[in-house]
PDB file of C-alpha atoms in Angstrom:
ATOM      1  CA  MET A   1     -27.732 -46.169  26.345  1.00 41.00           C
ATOM      2  CA  GLY A   2     -25.677 -44.915  23.544  1.00 42.00           C
ATOM      3  CA  HIS A   3     -23.460 -42.516  23.354  1.00 41.00           C
ATOM      4  CA  PRO A   4     -24.884 -38.754  22.782  1.00 40.00           C
ATOM      5  CA  ALA A   5     -24.164 -37.487  19.916  1.00 41.00           C
ATOM      6  CA  ALA A   6     -20.640 -34.250  19.217  1.00 54.00           C
ATOM      7  CA  VAL A   7     -21.995 -31.434  19.340  1.00 65.00           C
ATOM      8  CA  TRP A   8     -20.847 -28.921  16.631  1.00 72.00           C
ATOM      9  CA  ASP A   9     -19.454 -25.688  18.713  1.00 79.00           C
ATOM     10  CA  TYR A  10     -19.964 -23.016  15.784  1.00 74.00           C
ATOM     11  CA  LYS A  11     -18.443 -20.787  18.680  1.00 72.00           C
ATOM     12  CA  ALA A  12     -15.311 -22.740  18.594  1.00 74.00           C
ATOM     13  CA  ALA A  13     -15.538 -22.683  14.571  1.00 85.00           C
ATOM     14  CA  THR A  14     -14.909 -18.948  14.517  1.00 89.00           C
ATOM     15  CA  GLU A  15     -11.672 -18.005  14.700  1.00 92.00           C
ATOM     16  CA  ILE A  16      -9.690 -13.777  14.979  1.00 91.00           C
ATOM     17  CA  THR A  17      -6.604 -14.399  12.847  1.00 91.00           C
ATOM     18  CA  LYS A  18      -4.692 -11.439  10.902  1.00 89.00           C
ATOM     19  CA  ASP A  19      -4.515 -11.272   7.302  1.00 80.00           C
ATOM     20  CA  TRP A  20      -1.257 -10.258   4.773  1.00 74.00           C
ATOM     21  CA  ASN A  21      -1.728  -6.670   6.451  1.00 75.00           C
ATOM     22  CA  GLY A  22      -1.747  -7.853  10.093  1.00 84.00           C
ATOM     23  CA  ILE A  23      -5.476  -6.710   9.699  1.00 86.00           C
ATOM     24  CA  ASP A  24      -7.924  -8.534  11.844  1.00 92.00           C
ATOM     25  CA  GLN A  25      -9.867 -11.344   9.800  1.00 94.00           C
ATOM     26  CA  VAL A  26     -12.414 -13.312  10.717  1.00 96.00           C
ATOM     27  CA  VAL A  27     -12.308 -17.725   9.475  1.00 97.00           C
ATOM     28  CA  LEU A  28     -15.777 -19.496  10.013  1.00 97.00           C
ATOM     29  CA  ARG A  29     -16.684 -22.750   9.619  1.00 96.00           C
ATOM     30  CA  ASN A  30     -18.657 -25.309   9.848  1.00 94.00           C
ATOM     31  CA  PRO A  31     -18.483 -29.523  10.339  1.00 93.00           C
ATOM     32  CA  ARG A  32     -18.367 -30.271   6.760  1.00 93.00           C
ATOM     33  CA  GLY A  33     -15.424 -27.968   6.026  1.00 95.00           C
ATOM     34  CA  ALA A  34     -16.707 -25.508   4.623  1.00 96.00           C
ATOM     35  CA  SER A  35     -15.164 -22.251   5.392  1.00 97.00           C
ATOM     36  CA  ALA A  36     -15.768 -18.274   4.931  1.00 97.00           C
ATOM     37  CA  ARG A  37     -13.184 -15.598   5.854  1.00 96.00           C
ATOM     38  CA  VAL A  38     -14.108 -11.535   6.685  1.00 96.00           C
ATOM     39  CA  SER A  39     -11.320  -9.005   7.279  1.00 94.00           C
ATOM     40  CA  LEU A  40     -11.970  -6.555   8.990  1.00 94.00           C
ATOM     41  CA  HIS A  41     -10.533  -3.555   6.249  1.00 92.00           C
ATOM     42  CA  GLY A  42     -14.420  -3.337   4.486  1.00 93.00           C
ATOM     43  CA  GLY A  43     -16.561  -5.575   6.061  1.00 94.00           C
ATOM     44  CA  HIS A  44     -15.423  -7.829   2.980  1.00 94.00           C
ATOM     45  CA  VAL A  45     -15.468 -11.146   2.640  1.00 97.00           C
ATOM     46  CA  THR A  46     -13.065 -12.383   0.480  1.00 95.00           C
ATOM     47  CA  SER A  47     -12.950 -15.979   0.401  1.00 96.00           C
ATOM     48  CA  TRP A  48     -15.941 -18.625   0.169  1.00 98.00           C
ATOM     49  CA  ARG A  49     -14.761 -21.916  -0.064  1.00 98.00           C
ATOM     50  CA  ASN A  50     -17.278 -25.791  -0.129  1.00 97.00           C
ATOM     51  CA  GLU A  51     -16.041 -28.678   1.692  1.00 95.00           C
ATOM     52  CA  HIS A  52     -14.562 -29.769  -0.721  1.00 95.00           C
ATOM     53  CA  GLY A  53     -12.167 -26.411  -0.119  1.00 96.00           C
ATOM     54  CA  GLU A  54     -13.270 -24.915  -3.575  1.00 96.00           C
ATOM     55  CA  GLU A  55     -13.085 -20.661  -3.842  1.00 97.00           C
ATOM     56  CA  LEU A  56     -16.527 -20.366  -4.902  1.00 98.00           C
ATOM     57  CA  LEU A  57     -15.634 -16.360  -5.290  1.00 98.00           C
ATOM     58  CA  PHE A  58     -13.323 -15.268  -7.772  1.00 95.00           C
ATOM     59  CA  THR A  59      -9.846 -12.347  -6.664  1.00 92.00           C
ATOM     60  CA  SER A  60      -7.831 -10.649  -9.357  1.00 90.00           C
ATOM     61  CA  SER A  61      -4.020 -12.512  -9.331  1.00 83.00           C
ATOM     62  CA  LYS A  62      -3.336  -8.316  -9.629  1.00 80.00           C
ATOM     63  CA  ALA A  63      -5.058  -7.607  -7.109  1.00 76.00           C
ATOM     64  CA  ILE A  64      -4.039  -4.972  -5.564  1.00 72.00           C
ATOM     65  CA  LEU A  65      -3.892  -6.486  -1.511  1.00 69.00           C
ATOM     66  CA  LYS A  66      -3.204  -2.760   0.466  1.00 71.00           C
ATOM     67  CA  PRO A  67      -5.660  -0.319   2.031  1.00 70.00           C
ATOM     68  CA  PRO A  68      -7.238   1.960   1.486  1.00 70.00           C
ATOM     69  CA  LYS A  69      -7.255   0.057  -2.066  1.00 71.00           C
ATOM     70  CA  ALA A  70     -10.168  -2.338  -1.950  1.00 73.00           C
ATOM     71  CA  MET A  71      -9.347  -5.447  -2.497  1.00 78.00           C
ATOM     72  CA  ARG A  72     -10.878  -6.118  -6.916  1.00 86.00           C
ATOM     73  CA  GLY A  73     -13.048  -9.557  -5.769  1.00 90.00           C
ATOM     74  CA  GLY A  74     -14.859 -11.480  -3.360  1.00 94.00           C
ATOM     75  CA  MET A  75     -17.566  -9.759  -2.233  1.00 97.00           C
ATOM     76  CA  PRO A  76     -16.929  -5.504  -0.884  1.00 94.00           C
ATOM     77  CA  ILE A  77     -19.731  -3.965   0.102  1.00 95.00           C
ATOM     78  CA  CYS A  78     -21.044  -0.128  -1.381  1.00 94.00           C
ATOM     79  CA  PHE A  79     -21.488   1.682   1.063  1.00 95.00           C
ATOM     80  CA  PRO A  80     -23.695   4.601   0.862  1.00 94.00           C
ATOM     81  CA  GLN A  81     -22.851   4.684  -3.354  1.00 91.00           C
ATOM     82  CA  CYS A  82     -23.036   2.583  -6.092  1.00 87.00           C
ATOM     83  CA  GLY A  83     -21.015   3.524  -8.710  1.00 73.00           C
ATOM     84  CA  ASN A  84     -19.807   7.326  -9.980  1.00 66.00           C
ATOM     85  CA  GLY A  85     -22.719   8.252 -10.467  1.00 65.00           C
ATOM     86  CA  GLY A  86     -22.141  10.874  -7.000  1.00 57.00           C
ATOM     87  CA  SER A  87     -20.084  12.651  -5.373  1.00 59.00           C
ATOM     88  CA  LEU A  88     -18.924  10.720  -2.989  1.00 62.00           C
ATOM     89  CA  GLU A  89     -15.557   7.749  -4.848  1.00 65.00           C
ATOM     90  CA  LEU A  90     -16.437   5.106  -6.833  1.00 65.00           C
ATOM     91  CA  HIS A  91     -18.661   2.236  -4.881  1.00 68.00           C
ATOM     92  CA  GLY A  92     -18.704   4.519  -1.627  1.00 81.00           C
ATOM     93  CA  PHE A  93     -16.060   5.067   1.368  1.00 89.00           C
ATOM     94  CA  ALA A  94     -17.645   1.617   3.439  1.00 92.00           C
ATOM     95  CA  ARG A  95     -15.467  -0.449   1.524  1.00 90.00           C
ATOM     96  CA  ASN A  96     -12.531   0.985   2.526  1.00 90.00           C
ATOM     97  CA  LYS A  97     -12.643   1.083   6.280  1.00 92.00           C
ATOM     98  CA  ILE A  98     -12.043  -0.597   9.410  1.00 92.00           C
ATOM     99  CA  TRP A  99     -15.025  -1.887  11.352  1.00 95.00           C
ATOM    100  CA  THR A 100     -14.754  -3.488  14.478  1.00 96.00           C
ATOM    101  CA  ILE A 101     -16.148  -6.355  15.314  1.00 96.00           C
ATOM    102  CA  ASP A 102     -19.986  -5.784  17.506  1.00 94.00           C
ATOM    103  CA  ASP A 103     -19.294  -7.632  20.284  1.00 89.00           C
ATOM    104  CA  ASN A 104     -23.064  -6.936  21.558  1.00 88.00           C
ATOM    105  CA  PRO A 105     -25.926  -6.757  18.340  1.00 90.00           C
ATOM    106  CA  PRO A 106     -29.168  -5.643  18.454  1.00 89.00           C
ATOM    107  CA  PRO A 107     -31.403  -9.604  17.917  1.00 88.00           C
ATOM    108  CA  LEU A 108     -31.550 -10.627  14.483  1.00 88.00           C
ATOM    109  CA  HIS A 109     -34.421 -13.408  14.429  1.00 84.00           C
ATOM    110  CA  PRO A 110     -33.211 -17.090  15.291  1.00 81.00           C
ATOM    111  CA  ASN A 111     -32.993 -18.204  12.583  1.00 80.00           C
ATOM    112  CA  ASP A 112     -29.958 -16.222  11.920  1.00 80.00           C
ATOM    113  CA  TYR A 113     -28.463 -18.209  15.078  1.00 75.00           C
ATOM    114  CA  HIS A 114     -29.319 -21.316  14.104  1.00 79.00           C
ATOM    115  CA  ARG A 115     -26.345 -24.394  13.696  1.00 83.00           C
ATOM    116  CA  LYS A 116     -24.594 -21.018  12.011  1.00 91.00           C
ATOM    117  CA  SER A 117     -20.654 -19.422  12.964  1.00 94.00           C
ATOM    118  CA  PHE A 118     -20.919 -15.930  12.451  1.00 94.00           C
ATOM    119  CA  VAL A 119     -19.390 -12.608  13.293  1.00 95.00           C
ATOM    120  CA  ASP A 120     -20.939  -9.346  13.920  1.00 96.00           C
ATOM    121  CA  LEU A 121     -19.224  -6.394  12.439  1.00 97.00           C
ATOM    122  CA  LEU A 122     -20.123  -2.604  12.644  1.00 98.00           C
ATOM    123  CA  LEU A 123     -19.436   0.614  10.836  1.00 97.00           C
ATOM    124  CA  LYS A 124     -19.947   4.506  12.409  1.00 96.00           C
ATOM    125  CA  PRO A 125     -18.669   7.485  10.082  1.00 94.00           C
ATOM    126  CA  SER A 126     -15.273   9.318  10.714  1.00 91.00           C
ATOM    127  CA  GLU A 127     -14.806  12.944  10.841  1.00 91.00           C
ATOM    128  CA  GLU A 128     -12.839  12.625   7.637  1.00 88.00           C
ATOM    129  CA  ASP A 129     -16.495  10.170   6.377  1.00 89.00           C
ATOM    130  CA  LEU A 130     -18.929  13.485   7.857  1.00 92.00           C
ATOM    131  CA  LYS A 131     -17.222  16.065   5.493  1.00 90.00           C
ATOM    132  CA  CYS A 132     -17.695  14.461   1.920  1.00 88.00           C
ATOM    133  CA  TRP A 133     -21.009  12.642   3.760  1.00 91.00           C
ATOM    134  CA  PRO A 134     -22.753  14.506   6.939  1.00 93.00           C
ATOM    135  CA  HIS A 135     -24.948  12.009   7.800  1.00 94.00           C
ATOM    136  CA  SER A 136     -24.704  10.186  10.718  1.00 96.00           C
ATOM    137  CA  PHE A 137     -25.024   6.291  10.771  1.00 96.00           C
ATOM    138  CA  GLU A 138     -24.470   3.215  12.428  1.00 97.00           C
ATOM    139  CA  PHE A 139     -24.038   0.337  10.231  1.00 98.00           C
ATOM    140  CA  ARG A 140     -24.104  -3.258  11.390  1.00 98.00           C
ATOM    141  CA  LEU A 141     -23.128  -6.316   9.229  1.00 98.00           C
ATOM    142  CA  ARG A 142     -23.428  -9.999  10.496  1.00 97.00           C
ATOM    143  CA  VAL A 143     -21.996 -12.527   8.527  1.00 97.00           C
ATOM    144  CA  SER A 144     -22.899 -16.514   9.031  1.00 96.00           C
ATOM    145  CA  LEU A 145     -21.930 -19.610   7.444  1.00 97.00           C
ATOM    146  CA  ALA A 146     -24.786 -22.470   7.594  1.00 95.00           C
ATOM    147  CA  ALA A 147     -24.439 -26.100   8.068  1.00 94.00           C
ATOM    148  CA  ASP A 148     -24.654 -26.898   4.503  1.00 94.00           C
ATOM    149  CA  GLY A 149     -22.023 -24.278   3.425  1.00 96.00           C
ATOM    150  CA  ASP A 150     -24.520 -21.360   2.644  1.00 97.00           C
ATOM    151  CA  LEU A 151     -23.281 -18.253   2.818  1.00 98.00           C
ATOM    152  CA  SER A 152     -25.954 -15.113   4.260  1.00 97.00           C
ATOM    153  CA  LEU A 153     -24.952 -11.288   4.724  1.00 98.00           C
ATOM    154  CA  ILE A 154     -27.475  -9.331   6.321  1.00 98.00           C
ATOM    155  CA  SER A 155     -27.284  -5.543   7.015  1.00 98.00           C
ATOM    156  CA  ARG A 156     -28.727  -3.342   9.163  1.00 98.00           C
ATOM    157  CA  ILE A 157     -28.500   0.444   8.284  1.00 98.00           C
ATOM    158  CA  ARG A 158     -29.898   3.012  10.983  1.00 97.00           C
ATOM    159  CA  ASN A 159     -29.986   6.281  10.706  1.00 98.00           C
ATOM    160  CA  VAL A 160     -28.975   8.122  13.556  1.00 96.00           C
ATOM    161  CA  ASN A 161     -28.642  11.376  12.602  1.00 86.00           C
ATOM    162  CA  GLY A 162     -31.166  14.619  13.027  1.00 87.00           C
ATOM    163  CA  LYS A 163     -32.605  14.427   9.236  1.00 94.00           C
ATOM    164  CA  PRO A 164     -33.165  12.208   7.165  1.00 97.00           C
ATOM    165  CA  PHE A 165     -30.311  10.947   4.428  1.00 96.00           C
ATOM    166  CA  SER A 166     -30.720   8.338   1.141  1.00 95.00           C
ATOM    167  CA  PHE A 167     -28.488   5.726   0.097  1.00 95.00           C
ATOM    168  CA  SER A 168     -27.466   3.376  -2.618  1.00 95.00           C
ATOM    169  CA  PHE A 169     -26.213   0.113  -1.719  1.00 96.00           C
ATOM    170  CA  ALA A 170     -24.859  -3.149  -3.552  1.00 96.00           C
ATOM    171  CA  TYR A 171     -22.837  -6.651  -1.834  1.00 97.00           C
ATOM    172  CA  HIS A 172     -20.810  -6.477  -5.630  1.00 96.00           C
ATOM    173  CA  THR A 173     -19.828 -10.667  -5.304  1.00 98.00           C
ATOM    174  CA  TYR A 174     -17.225 -11.402  -8.184  1.00 97.00           C
ATOM    175  CA  PHE A 175     -18.338 -15.461  -8.630  1.00 98.00           C
ATOM    176  CA  SER A 176     -15.939 -17.458  -9.813  1.00 98.00           C
ATOM    177  CA  VAL A 177     -16.506 -19.679 -12.706  1.00 98.00           C
ATOM    178  CA  SER A 178     -15.304 -21.587 -15.423  1.00 97.00           C
ATOM    179  CA  ASP A 179     -15.167 -19.784 -18.786  1.00 97.00           C
ATOM    180  CA  ILE A 180     -18.252 -17.487 -18.821  1.00 98.00           C
ATOM    181  CA  SER A 181     -19.052 -18.427 -22.425  1.00 96.00           C
ATOM    182  CA  GLU A 182     -20.552 -21.614 -20.648  1.00 95.00           C
ATOM    183  CA  VAL A 183     -22.629 -18.702 -18.076  1.00 97.00           C
ATOM    184  CA  ARG A 184     -25.950 -18.655 -18.323  1.00 96.00           C
ATOM    185  CA  ILE A 185     -27.909 -16.410 -15.194  1.00 97.00           C
ATOM    186  CA  GLU A 186     -32.038 -17.592 -14.898  1.00 96.00           C
ATOM    187  CA  GLY A 187     -34.088 -14.594 -13.004  1.00 96.00           C
ATOM    188  CA  LEU A 188     -34.170 -11.672 -15.315  1.00 97.00           C
ATOM    189  CA  GLU A 189     -35.982 -12.692 -17.838  1.00 95.00           C
ATOM    190  CA  THR A 190     -38.723 -10.243 -19.786  1.00 96.00           C
ATOM    191  CA  LEU A 191     -36.482  -7.874 -16.848  1.00 98.00           C
ATOM    192  CA  ASP A 192     -36.255  -4.225 -17.676  1.00 98.00           C
ATOM    193  CA  TYR A 193     -32.749  -3.095 -17.536  1.00 98.00           C
ATOM    194  CA  LEU A 194     -29.905   0.248 -17.606  1.00 97.00           C
ATOM    195  CA  ASP A 195     -27.745  -0.137 -19.954  1.00 97.00           C
ATOM    196  CA  ASN A 196     -23.929   1.632 -18.154  1.00 95.00           C
ATOM    197  CA  LEU A 197     -22.187   1.136 -21.387  1.00 97.00           C
ATOM    198  CA  CYS A 198     -25.832   3.032 -23.462  1.00 97.00           C
ATOM    199  CA  GLN A 199     -25.627   6.112 -20.658  1.00 95.00           C
ATOM    200  CA  LYS A 200     -28.376   4.418 -18.490  1.00 95.00           C
ATOM    201  CA  GLU A 201     -30.862   3.734 -21.504  1.00 97.00           C
ATOM    202  CA  ARG A 202     -33.387   1.794 -20.335  1.00 98.00           C
ATOM    203  CA  PHE A 203     -34.142  -0.658 -22.515  1.00 98.00           C
ATOM    204  CA  THR A 204     -35.954  -5.063 -21.814  1.00 97.00           C
ATOM    205  CA  GLU A 205     -34.599  -8.254 -21.557  1.00 96.00           C
ATOM    206  CA  GLN A 206     -35.234 -10.591 -24.492  1.00 94.00           C
ATOM    207  CA  GLY A 207     -33.467 -13.890 -23.829  1.00 89.00           C
ATOM    208  CA  ASN A 208     -34.272 -16.360 -21.905  1.00 91.00           C
ATOM    209  CA  ALA A 209     -31.679 -16.194 -20.100  1.00 95.00           C
ATOM    210  CA  ILE A 210     -28.389 -13.779 -20.069  1.00 96.00           C
ATOM    211  CA  THR A 211     -25.269 -15.428 -21.661  1.00 97.00           C
ATOM    212  CA  PHE A 212     -21.900 -13.366 -22.519  1.00 97.00           C
ATOM    213  CA  GLU A 213     -20.142 -12.760 -26.181  1.00 97.00           C
ATOM    214  CA  SER A 214     -19.100  -8.948 -24.679  1.00 97.00           C
ATOM    215  CA  GLU A 215     -18.940  -6.939 -22.232  1.00 97.00           C
ATOM    216  CA  VAL A 216     -22.153  -6.828 -19.928  1.00 97.00           C
ATOM    217  CA  ASP A 217     -22.825  -3.665 -17.012  1.00 97.00           C
ATOM    218  CA  ARG A 218     -26.936  -3.953 -16.358  1.00 97.00           C
ATOM    219  CA  VAL A 219     -28.926  -3.341 -13.314  1.00 97.00           C
ATOM    220  CA  TYR A 220     -31.910  -5.129 -13.191  1.00 98.00           C
ATOM    221  CA  LEU A 221     -35.025  -3.723 -12.299  1.00 98.00           C
ATOM    222  CA  SER A 222     -37.489  -5.262 -10.179  1.00 96.00           C
ATOM    223  CA  ALA A 223     -35.594  -8.462  -9.920  1.00 97.00           C
ATOM    224  CA  PRO A 224     -36.453 -11.406  -8.424  1.00 97.00           C
ATOM    225  CA  ASN A 225     -35.923 -12.327  -4.824  1.00 96.00           C
ATOM    226  CA  ALA A 226     -33.861 -15.682  -6.409  1.00 97.00           C
ATOM    227  CA  ILE A 227     -31.487 -16.089  -9.006  1.00 97.00           C
ATOM    228  CA  ALA A 228     -29.116 -18.337 -10.346  1.00 97.00           C
ATOM    229  CA  ILE A 229     -25.889 -18.666 -12.584  1.00 97.00           C
ATOM    230  CA  LEU A 230     -25.556 -22.145 -14.561  1.00 97.00           C
ATOM    231  CA  ASP A 231     -21.660 -23.112 -14.285  1.00 96.00           C
ATOM    232  CA  HIS A 232     -21.763 -26.000 -17.489  1.00 93.00           C
ATOM    233  CA  GLU A 233     -18.494 -26.248 -17.372  1.00 92.00           C
ATOM    234  CA  LYS A 234     -18.441 -27.469 -13.462  1.00 91.00           C
ATOM    235  CA  LYS A 235     -22.506 -28.933 -13.716  1.00 92.00           C
ATOM    236  CA  ARG A 236     -22.605 -26.402 -10.106  1.00 95.00           C
ATOM    237  CA  THR A 237     -24.778 -23.555 -10.622  1.00 97.00           C
ATOM    238  CA  TYR A 238     -25.543 -20.020  -7.458  1.00 98.00           C
ATOM    239  CA  VAL A 239     -28.295 -19.407  -6.816  1.00 97.00           C
ATOM    240  CA  ILE A 240     -28.687 -16.167  -4.703  1.00 98.00           C
ATOM    241  CA  ARG A 241     -31.771 -15.537  -2.751  1.00 98.00           C
ATOM    242  CA  LYS A 242     -32.136 -11.217  -1.126  1.00 98.00           C
ATOM    243  CA  GLU A 243     -34.741  -9.039   0.513  1.00 98.00           C
ATOM    244  CA  GLY A 244     -34.510  -5.424   0.859  1.00 98.00           C
ATOM    245  CA  LEU A 245     -32.816  -5.563  -2.554  1.00 98.00           C
ATOM    246  CA  PRO A 246     -35.369  -4.718  -5.189  1.00 98.00           C
ATOM    247  CA  ASP A 247     -32.275  -4.083  -7.893  1.00 98.00           C
ATOM    248  CA  ILE A 248     -29.579  -6.909  -9.798  1.00 98.00           C
ATOM    249  CA  VAL A 249     -26.094  -5.433 -11.214  1.00 97.00           C
ATOM    250  CA  VAL A 250     -24.998  -7.731 -13.831  1.00 98.00           C
ATOM    251  CA  TRP A 251     -21.458  -7.289 -14.961  1.00 97.00           C
ATOM    252  CA  ASN A 252     -18.566  -8.832 -17.281  1.00 98.00           C
ATOM    253  CA  PRO A 253     -16.140  -6.185 -18.178  1.00 96.00           C
ATOM    254  CA  TRP A 254     -14.638  -8.622 -21.078  1.00 97.00           C
ATOM    255  CA  GLU A 255     -11.655  -7.971 -22.574  1.00 95.00           C
ATOM    256  CA  LYS A 256     -11.192  -4.821 -23.826  1.00 95.00           C
ATOM    257  CA  LYS A 257     -11.602  -3.316 -20.411  1.00 94.00           C
ATOM    258  CA  SER A 258      -9.445  -5.637 -19.071  1.00 92.00           C
ATOM    259  CA  LYS A 259      -6.703  -4.640 -19.992  1.00 91.00           C
ATOM    260  CA  SER A 260      -6.743  -1.005 -18.778  1.00 92.00           C
ATOM    261  CA  MET A 261      -7.812  -2.389 -15.302  1.00 89.00           C
ATOM    262  CA  GLY A 262      -4.986  -2.094 -13.481  1.00 86.00           C
ATOM    263  CA  ASP A 263      -5.523  -4.628 -10.703  1.00 79.00           C
ATOM    264  CA  PHE A 264      -7.261  -6.767 -13.141  1.00 89.00           C
ATOM    265  CA  GLY A 265      -5.386  -9.839 -15.140  1.00 87.00           C
ATOM    266  CA  ASP A 266      -5.468  -9.353 -19.161  1.00 92.00           C
ATOM    267  CA  GLU A 267      -7.626 -12.945 -19.576  1.00 94.00           C
ATOM    268  CA  GLU A 268      -9.279 -13.087 -16.249  1.00 95.00           C
ATOM    269  CA  TYR A 269     -12.962 -11.850 -17.065  1.00 96.00           C
ATOM    270  CA  LYS A 270     -13.426 -15.089 -18.091  1.00 97.00           C
ATOM    271  CA  GLN A 271     -13.060 -16.797 -14.619  1.00 97.00           C
ATOM    272  CA  MET A 272     -15.669 -14.666 -13.359  1.00 97.00           C
ATOM    273  CA  VAL A 273     -19.037 -12.984 -13.477  1.00 98.00           C
ATOM    274  CA  CYS A 274     -20.216 -10.517 -11.224  1.00 97.00           C
ATOM    275  CA  VAL A 275     -24.228 -10.702  -9.870  1.00 98.00           C
ATOM    276  CA  ASP A 276     -24.653  -8.316  -6.983  1.00 97.00           C
ATOM    277  CA  GLY A 277     -28.123  -7.647  -4.957  1.00 97.00           C
ATOM    278  CA  ALA A 278     -28.609  -4.233  -4.800  1.00 97.00           C
ATOM    279  CA  ALA A 279     -30.812  -0.686  -3.984  1.00 97.00           C
ATOM    280  CA  ILE A 280     -29.558   1.674  -6.676  1.00 95.00           C
ATOM    281  CA  VAL A 281     -32.221   2.346  -8.912  1.00 94.00           C
ATOM    282  CA  ARG A 282     -34.475   4.420  -6.464  1.00 95.00           C
ATOM    283  CA  PRO A 283     -31.999   5.150  -3.440  1.00 94.00           C
ATOM    284  CA  ILE A 284     -32.935   3.906   0.576  1.00 97.00           C
ATOM    285  CA  ALA A 285     -34.406   6.926   1.712  1.00 97.00           C
ATOM    286  CA  LEU A 286     -34.442   6.987   6.011  1.00 98.00           C
ATOM    287  CA  LYS A 287     -35.195   9.381   8.549  1.00 97.00           C
ATOM    288  CA  PRO A 288     -34.281   9.846  11.871  1.00 97.00           C
ATOM    289  CA  GLY A 289     -34.397   6.920  13.947  1.00 97.00           C
ATOM    290  CA  GLU A 290     -35.499   4.235  11.099  1.00 97.00           C
ATOM    291  CA  GLU A 291     -33.337   1.258   9.759  1.00 97.00           C
ATOM    292  CA  TRP A 292     -33.112  -0.983   6.595  1.00 98.00           C
ATOM    293  CA  THR A 293     -32.412  -4.554   6.734  1.00 98.00           C
ATOM    294  CA  GLY A 294     -31.032  -5.468   3.216  1.00 98.00           C
ATOM    295  CA  ARG A 295     -29.464  -9.438   2.828  1.00 97.00           C
ATOM    296  CA  VAL A 296     -28.444 -12.453   0.695  1.00 98.00           C
ATOM    297  CA  GLN A 297     -27.634 -15.908   1.149  1.00 98.00           C
ATOM    298  CA  LEU A 298     -25.197 -17.239  -1.799  1.00 98.00           C
ATOM    299  CA  LYS A 299     -25.784 -21.097  -1.832  1.00 97.00           C
ATOM    300  CA  VAL A 300     -24.105 -23.776  -4.661  1.00 96.00           C
ATOM    301  CA  VAL A 301     -26.198 -26.661  -5.956  1.00 94.00           C
ATOM    302  CA  PRO A 302     -24.914 -28.988  -8.428  1.00 90.00           C
ATOM    303  CA  SER A 303     -26.320 -27.890 -12.261  1.00 80.00           C
ATOM    304  CA  SER A 304     -29.017 -31.297 -12.013  1.00 67.00           C
ATOM    305  CA  PHE A 305     -31.476 -29.563  -9.935  1.00 53.00           C
ATOM    306  CA  CYS A 306     -32.652 -27.663 -12.386  1.00 51.00           C
ATOM    307  CA  SER A 307     -34.099 -23.581 -11.664  1.00 49.00           C
ATOM    308  CA  ASP A 308     -37.124 -25.502 -11.678  1.00 53.00           C
ATOM    309  CA  HIS A 309     -36.421 -26.259  -7.818  1.00 53.00           C
ATOM    310  CA  LEU A 310     -35.089 -23.421  -7.244  1.00 56.00           C
ATOM    311  CA  GLY A 311     -38.548 -20.809  -6.749  1.00 58.00           C
ATOM    312  CA  LEU A 312     -37.151 -19.280  -9.441  1.00 57.00           C
TER     313      LEU A 312
END
């Protein structure tokens, strides 16, 4: 009889360490050598590396790595407000709070456990939060790394308040690219979008793909659940799959805005693009006791694996 195949211990592949500020972070690994890092400051995915050790998320060399400032890069979570259109700080407060590890979360589907290393985090409002946003909630976040290197985030937000509330939300994902002028985004053709550079005026996407020649800051409405970012120079495609998130935000600051941002290098706009699964145009409304779930799955495939195979 042969020896039984080695079984990968996914629980052992989850390690708690300290980040540069002494704040707990969780490192997830898979059998092939891919990894992800999640800081308890903000529930923020700060790193996602493939099996070759290549970083797939962009972080600015000038990012401020100290609370309460949110780090410029990775995957900050925007909640309960996206942008600066409300009474709260830019993109809300979730990305600036210290989350806790949730040792006993409500169950998820078995597929969200199988062959994945993962961590469950929990955020509840502080007294300070309730003064500026007077709604009690429980925000549960699962970050998981699959055997094939896919990165998934599942957010469950429950209203434990005595009255209804609504919020906007985004996974503000900074993807690392070789050269923004060689990048195209597929899956958003013919969609309407709100242009934040034109007072949120509504336009219809005319191109057969989105390419970049200047600053872009748009919210695409009723976007399909699969979007592809093609990086021609690296011959690499990011595939974003989403659920519960009707909108897609596309952002690149380009040269002029980059120079005005203190935590962003003047030329770094060339190496990044933000493409966010989001719920912005119609905020999510929850009655007392109701829960909302929004998830995103990120995959990397060779660009030769064209979009026809991705269900776009």
